[in-house]
Coordinates of C-alpha atoms and ligand atoms in Angstrom, one line a residue:
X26 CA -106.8 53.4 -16.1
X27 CA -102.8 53.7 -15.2
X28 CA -100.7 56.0 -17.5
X29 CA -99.2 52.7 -18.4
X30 CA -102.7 50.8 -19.7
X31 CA -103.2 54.2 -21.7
X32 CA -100.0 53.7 -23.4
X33 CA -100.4 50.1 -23.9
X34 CA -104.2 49.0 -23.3
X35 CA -104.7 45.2 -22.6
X36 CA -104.9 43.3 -25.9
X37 CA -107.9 40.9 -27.4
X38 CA -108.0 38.3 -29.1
X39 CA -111.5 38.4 -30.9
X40 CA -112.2 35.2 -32.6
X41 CA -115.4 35.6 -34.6
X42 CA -114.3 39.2 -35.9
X43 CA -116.2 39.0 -39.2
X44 CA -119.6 38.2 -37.9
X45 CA -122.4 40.9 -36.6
X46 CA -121.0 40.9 -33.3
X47 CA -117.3 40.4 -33.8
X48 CA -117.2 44.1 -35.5
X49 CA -119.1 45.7 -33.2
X50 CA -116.6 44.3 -30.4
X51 CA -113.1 45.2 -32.6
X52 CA -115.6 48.7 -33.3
X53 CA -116.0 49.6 -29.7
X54 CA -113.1 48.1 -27.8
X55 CA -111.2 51.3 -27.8
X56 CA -114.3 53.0 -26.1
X57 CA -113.6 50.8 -23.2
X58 CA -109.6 51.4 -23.1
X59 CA -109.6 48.0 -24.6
X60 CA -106.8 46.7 -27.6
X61 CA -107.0 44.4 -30.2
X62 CA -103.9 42.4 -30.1
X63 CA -106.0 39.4 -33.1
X64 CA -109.0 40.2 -35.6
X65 CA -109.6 35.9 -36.2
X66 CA -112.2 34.4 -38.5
X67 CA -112.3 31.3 -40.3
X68 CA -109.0 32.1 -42.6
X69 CA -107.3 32.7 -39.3
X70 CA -104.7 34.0 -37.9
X71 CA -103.7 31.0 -36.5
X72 CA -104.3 30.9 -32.4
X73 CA -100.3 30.0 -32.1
X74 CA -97.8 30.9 -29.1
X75 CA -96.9 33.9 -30.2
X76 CA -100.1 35.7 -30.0
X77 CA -100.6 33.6 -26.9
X78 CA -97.7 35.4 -25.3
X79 CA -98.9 38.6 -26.4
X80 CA -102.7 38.6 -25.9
X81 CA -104.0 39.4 -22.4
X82 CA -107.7 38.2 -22.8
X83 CA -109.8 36.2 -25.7
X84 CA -113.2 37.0 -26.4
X85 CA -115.1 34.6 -28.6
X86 CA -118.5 34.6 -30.6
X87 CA -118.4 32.7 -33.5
X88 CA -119.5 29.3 -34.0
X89 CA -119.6 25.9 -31.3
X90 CA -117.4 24.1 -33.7
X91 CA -114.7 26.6 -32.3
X92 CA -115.1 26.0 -28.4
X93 CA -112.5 23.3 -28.4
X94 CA -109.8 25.2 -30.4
X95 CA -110.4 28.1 -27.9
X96 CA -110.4 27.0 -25.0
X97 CA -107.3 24.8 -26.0
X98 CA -105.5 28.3 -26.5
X99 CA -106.9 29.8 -23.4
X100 CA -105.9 27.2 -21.2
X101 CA -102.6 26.4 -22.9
X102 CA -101.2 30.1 -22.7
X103 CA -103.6 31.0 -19.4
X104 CA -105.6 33.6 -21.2
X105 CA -108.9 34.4 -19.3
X106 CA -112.1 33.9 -21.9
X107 CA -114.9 35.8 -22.4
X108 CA -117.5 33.5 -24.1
X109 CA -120.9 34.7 -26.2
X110 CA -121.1 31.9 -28.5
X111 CA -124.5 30.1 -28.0
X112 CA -125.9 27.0 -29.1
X113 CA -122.7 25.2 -27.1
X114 CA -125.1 22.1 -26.1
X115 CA -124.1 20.2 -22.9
X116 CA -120.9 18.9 -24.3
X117 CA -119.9 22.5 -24.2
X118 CA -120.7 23.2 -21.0
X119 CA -118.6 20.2 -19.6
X120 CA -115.6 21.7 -21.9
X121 CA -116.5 25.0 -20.4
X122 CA -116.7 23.7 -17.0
X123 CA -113.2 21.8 -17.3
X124 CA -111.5 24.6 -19.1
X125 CA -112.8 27.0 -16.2
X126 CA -110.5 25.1 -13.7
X127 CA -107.4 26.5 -15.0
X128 CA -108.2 30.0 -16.5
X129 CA -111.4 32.3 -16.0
X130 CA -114.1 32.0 -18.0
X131 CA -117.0 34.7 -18.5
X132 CA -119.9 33.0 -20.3
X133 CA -123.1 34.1 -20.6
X134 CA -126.0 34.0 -23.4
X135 CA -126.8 36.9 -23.6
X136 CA -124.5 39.8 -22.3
X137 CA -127.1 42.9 -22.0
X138 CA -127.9 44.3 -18.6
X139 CA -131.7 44.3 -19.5
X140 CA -131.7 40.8 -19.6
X141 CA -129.1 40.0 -16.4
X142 CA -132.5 41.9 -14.6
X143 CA -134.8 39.6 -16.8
X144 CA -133.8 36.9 -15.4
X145 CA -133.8 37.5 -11.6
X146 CA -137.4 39.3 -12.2
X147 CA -138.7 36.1 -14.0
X148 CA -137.2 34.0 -11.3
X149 CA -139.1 36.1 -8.6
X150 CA -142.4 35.8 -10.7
X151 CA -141.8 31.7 -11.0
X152 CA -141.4 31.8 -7.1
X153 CA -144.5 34.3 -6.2
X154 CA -146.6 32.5 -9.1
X155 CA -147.5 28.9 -7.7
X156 CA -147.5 26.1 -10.4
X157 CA -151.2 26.5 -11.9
X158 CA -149.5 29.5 -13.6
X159 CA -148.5 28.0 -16.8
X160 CA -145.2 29.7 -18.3
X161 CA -144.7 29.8 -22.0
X162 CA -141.6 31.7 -23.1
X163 CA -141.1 33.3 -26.8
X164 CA -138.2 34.2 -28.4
X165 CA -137.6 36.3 -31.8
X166 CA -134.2 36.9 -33.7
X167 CA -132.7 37.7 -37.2
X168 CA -133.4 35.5 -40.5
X169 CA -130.0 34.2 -39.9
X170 CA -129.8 32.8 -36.2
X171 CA -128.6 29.3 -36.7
X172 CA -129.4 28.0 -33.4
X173 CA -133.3 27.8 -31.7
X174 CA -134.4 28.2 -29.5
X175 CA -132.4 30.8 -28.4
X176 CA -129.3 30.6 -25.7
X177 CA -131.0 32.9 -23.8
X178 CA -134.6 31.8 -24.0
X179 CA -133.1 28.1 -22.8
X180 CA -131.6 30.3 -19.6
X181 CA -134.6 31.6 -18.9
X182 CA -136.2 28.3 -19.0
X183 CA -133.5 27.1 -16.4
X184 CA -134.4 29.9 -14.5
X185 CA -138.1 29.2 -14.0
X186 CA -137.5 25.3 -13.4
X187 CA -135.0 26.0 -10.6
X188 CA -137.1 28.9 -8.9
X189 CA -140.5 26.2 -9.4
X190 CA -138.2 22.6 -8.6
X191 CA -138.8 21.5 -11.5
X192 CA -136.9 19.7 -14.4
X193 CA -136.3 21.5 -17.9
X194 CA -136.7 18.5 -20.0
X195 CA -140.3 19.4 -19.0
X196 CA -139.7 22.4 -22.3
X197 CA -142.2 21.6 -24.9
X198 CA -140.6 23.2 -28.1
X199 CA -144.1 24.7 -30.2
X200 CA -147.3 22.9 -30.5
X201 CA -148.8 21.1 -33.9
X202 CA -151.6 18.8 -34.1
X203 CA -153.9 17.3 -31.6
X204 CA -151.6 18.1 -29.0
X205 CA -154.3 17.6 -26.0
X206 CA -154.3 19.8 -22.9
X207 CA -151.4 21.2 -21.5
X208 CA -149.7 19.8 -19.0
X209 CA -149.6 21.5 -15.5
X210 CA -145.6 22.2 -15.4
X211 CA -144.6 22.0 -18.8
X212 CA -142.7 25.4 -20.4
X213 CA -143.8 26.3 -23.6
X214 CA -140.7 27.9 -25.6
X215 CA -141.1 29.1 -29.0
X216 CA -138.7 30.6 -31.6
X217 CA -139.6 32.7 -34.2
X218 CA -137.0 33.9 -37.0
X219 CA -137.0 37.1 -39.2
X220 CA -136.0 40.2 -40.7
X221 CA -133.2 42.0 -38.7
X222 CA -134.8 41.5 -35.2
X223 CA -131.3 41.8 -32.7
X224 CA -133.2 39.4 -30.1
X225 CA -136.3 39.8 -28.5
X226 CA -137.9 37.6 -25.1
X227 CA -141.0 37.7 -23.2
X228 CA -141.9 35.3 -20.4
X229 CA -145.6 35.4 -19.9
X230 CA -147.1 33.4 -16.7
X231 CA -150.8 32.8 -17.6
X232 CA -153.6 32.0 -14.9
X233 CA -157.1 32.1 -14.2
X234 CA -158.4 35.3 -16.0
X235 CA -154.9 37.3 -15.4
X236 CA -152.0 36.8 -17.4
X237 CA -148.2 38.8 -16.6
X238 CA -145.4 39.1 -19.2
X239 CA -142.1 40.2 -18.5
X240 CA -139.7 40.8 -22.0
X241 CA -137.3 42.3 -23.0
X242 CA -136.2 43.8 -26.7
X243 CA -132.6 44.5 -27.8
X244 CA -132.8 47.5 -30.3
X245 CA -128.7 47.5 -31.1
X246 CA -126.1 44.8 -30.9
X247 CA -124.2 46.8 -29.0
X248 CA -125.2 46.3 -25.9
X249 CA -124.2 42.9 -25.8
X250 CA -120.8 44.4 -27.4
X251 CA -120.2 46.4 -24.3
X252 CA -121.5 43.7 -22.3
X253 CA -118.8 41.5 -23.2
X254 CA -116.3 44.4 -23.2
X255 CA -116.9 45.0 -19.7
X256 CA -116.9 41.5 -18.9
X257 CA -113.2 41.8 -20.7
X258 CA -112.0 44.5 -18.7
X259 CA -113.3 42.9 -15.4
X260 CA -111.1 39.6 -16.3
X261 CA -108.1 41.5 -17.5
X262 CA -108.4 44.4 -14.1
X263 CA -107.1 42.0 -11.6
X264 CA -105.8 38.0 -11.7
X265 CA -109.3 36.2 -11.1
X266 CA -109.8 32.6 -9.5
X267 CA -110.4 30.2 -12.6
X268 CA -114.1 29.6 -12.5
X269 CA -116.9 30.1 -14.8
X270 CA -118.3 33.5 -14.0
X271 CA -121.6 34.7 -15.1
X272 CA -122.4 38.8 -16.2
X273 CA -123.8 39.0 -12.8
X274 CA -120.2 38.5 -10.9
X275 CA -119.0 41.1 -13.6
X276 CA -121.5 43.9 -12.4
X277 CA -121.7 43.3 -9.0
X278 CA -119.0 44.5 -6.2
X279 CA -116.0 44.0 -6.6
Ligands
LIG16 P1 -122.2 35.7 -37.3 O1 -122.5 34.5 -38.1 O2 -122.4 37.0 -37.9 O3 -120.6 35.7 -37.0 C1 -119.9 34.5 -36.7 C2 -118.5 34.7 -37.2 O4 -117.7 33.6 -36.7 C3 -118.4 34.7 -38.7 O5 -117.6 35.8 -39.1 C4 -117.7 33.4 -39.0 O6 -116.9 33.5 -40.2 C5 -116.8 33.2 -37.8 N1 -116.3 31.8 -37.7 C6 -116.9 30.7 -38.0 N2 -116.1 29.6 -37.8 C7 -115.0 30.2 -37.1 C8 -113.8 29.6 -36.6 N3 -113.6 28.3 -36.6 N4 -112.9 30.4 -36.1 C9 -113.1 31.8 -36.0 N5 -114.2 32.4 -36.5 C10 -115.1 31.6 -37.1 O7 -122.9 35.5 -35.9 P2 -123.1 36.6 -34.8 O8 -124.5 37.1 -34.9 O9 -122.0 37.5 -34.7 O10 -123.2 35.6 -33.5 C11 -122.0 34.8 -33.1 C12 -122.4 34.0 -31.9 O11 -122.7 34.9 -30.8 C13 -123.7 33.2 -32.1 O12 -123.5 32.0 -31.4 C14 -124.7 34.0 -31.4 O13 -125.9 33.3 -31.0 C15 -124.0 34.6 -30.3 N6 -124.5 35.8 -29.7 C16 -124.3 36.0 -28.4 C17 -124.7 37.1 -27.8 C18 -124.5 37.3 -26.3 O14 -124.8 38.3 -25.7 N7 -123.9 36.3 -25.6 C19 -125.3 38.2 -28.5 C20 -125.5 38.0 -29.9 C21 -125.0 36.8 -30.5

């Protein structure tokens, strides 16, 4: 960092900064030489010019209903994004994808390293195991997740269709009744909510008398909090081409 970032360190807007993971990103922004120019929540402060002029980065997790209202700000006063919110549905991603044309946008999930290498390793499994390997995917969380299954368990899901060829609408969301026999193809997802679980996923591929599960268990919210830091830093280090960027672009070279 240049003796002029020490002096004054690149200001956030965090917009969500009263929930679980909007403390633990005003708590440990410092750690990463990172200010915090906005703490917003529901009673505001407003997203207006004059923190737009100020602000050198937003970061959101909050709610969906707030993508629109961000990204408005975002693109208005060309502040790169850093975006956790899940649950954004495929209207989101459009806005998302829009937005990203005119300021950089770092979306992801779920923004823990473990799970970046989750998802290549699960890929690589969906490609090595052929098709007769039925996949079923199951996710755990909090008592107070709002959205199922979660952001990241639907990634993973996307993951495994694109490695296999196949569509994700092929996700069969739990199993009641006389369901019948699987279907060859189909991924079973599977949300379960309680306690104070941070997030946990495993991916198992069954076949023929073996079976292979690959998971992964966040034990502190703060690695997603760093996650997202970094990913605030990277945006903020340099000017970066608007495009929707991914935690992988964030760790790799460059
Ligand atoms: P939370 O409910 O504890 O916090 C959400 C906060 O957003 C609350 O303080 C709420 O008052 C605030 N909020 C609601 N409407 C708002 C608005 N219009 N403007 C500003 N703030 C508003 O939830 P959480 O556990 O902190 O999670 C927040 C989001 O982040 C969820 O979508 C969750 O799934 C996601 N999440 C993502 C990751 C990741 O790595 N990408 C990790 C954990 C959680």
């Amino acid at each position: 960092m240049s003796a002029a970032e020490q002096e004054h360190p690149p200001g956030l807007v965090v917009i969500g900064s009263g929930g679980r993971m909007g403390r633990r990103i005003v708590g440990l922004a410092p750690e990463l030489g990172l200010a915090v120019a906005a703490e917003v929540d529901r009673e505001g402060p407003a997203l207006d010019a004059e923190l737009g002029a100020r602000a050198h980065c937003v970061v959101d997790f909050s709610v969906p209903s707030q993508l629109p209202a961000t990204l408005a700000f975002c693109t208005t006063h060309r502040l790169p994004l850093v975006l956790g919110t899940t649950g954004l549905g495929q209207d989101g991603d459009r806005a998302i994808a829009d937005a990203a044309r005119i300021v950089p946008i770092v979306a992801a999930p779920n923004f823990s390293i473990g799970v970046h290498v989750l998802m290549t390793l699960v890929a690589e499994a969906a490609q090595l195991l052929d098709a007769r390997w039925d996949v079923e995917i199951v996710e755990a969380h909090h008592r107070l997740k709002v959205d199922a299954p979660s952001g990241t368990a639907l990634a993973l899901a996307d993951r495994i269709a694109s490695a296999r060829a196949v569509a994700t609408n092929r996700l069969r969301h739990g199993r009641e009744g006389q369901v019948g026999a699987r279907a060859r193809g189909e991924i079973g997802m599977h949300a379960v909510r309680g306690g104070s679980v941070v997030g946990e996923h495993a991916v198992s591929f069954f076949g023929i008398g073996e079976a292979l599960t690959l998971e992964h268990r966040a034990l502190d919210r703060d690695i997603f909090a760093r996650g997202a830091l970094t990913a605030a830093s990277w945006l903020v280090a340099r000017p970066r081409t608007p495009l929707r960027y991914g935690l992988g672009d964030v760790l790799g070279p460059g």
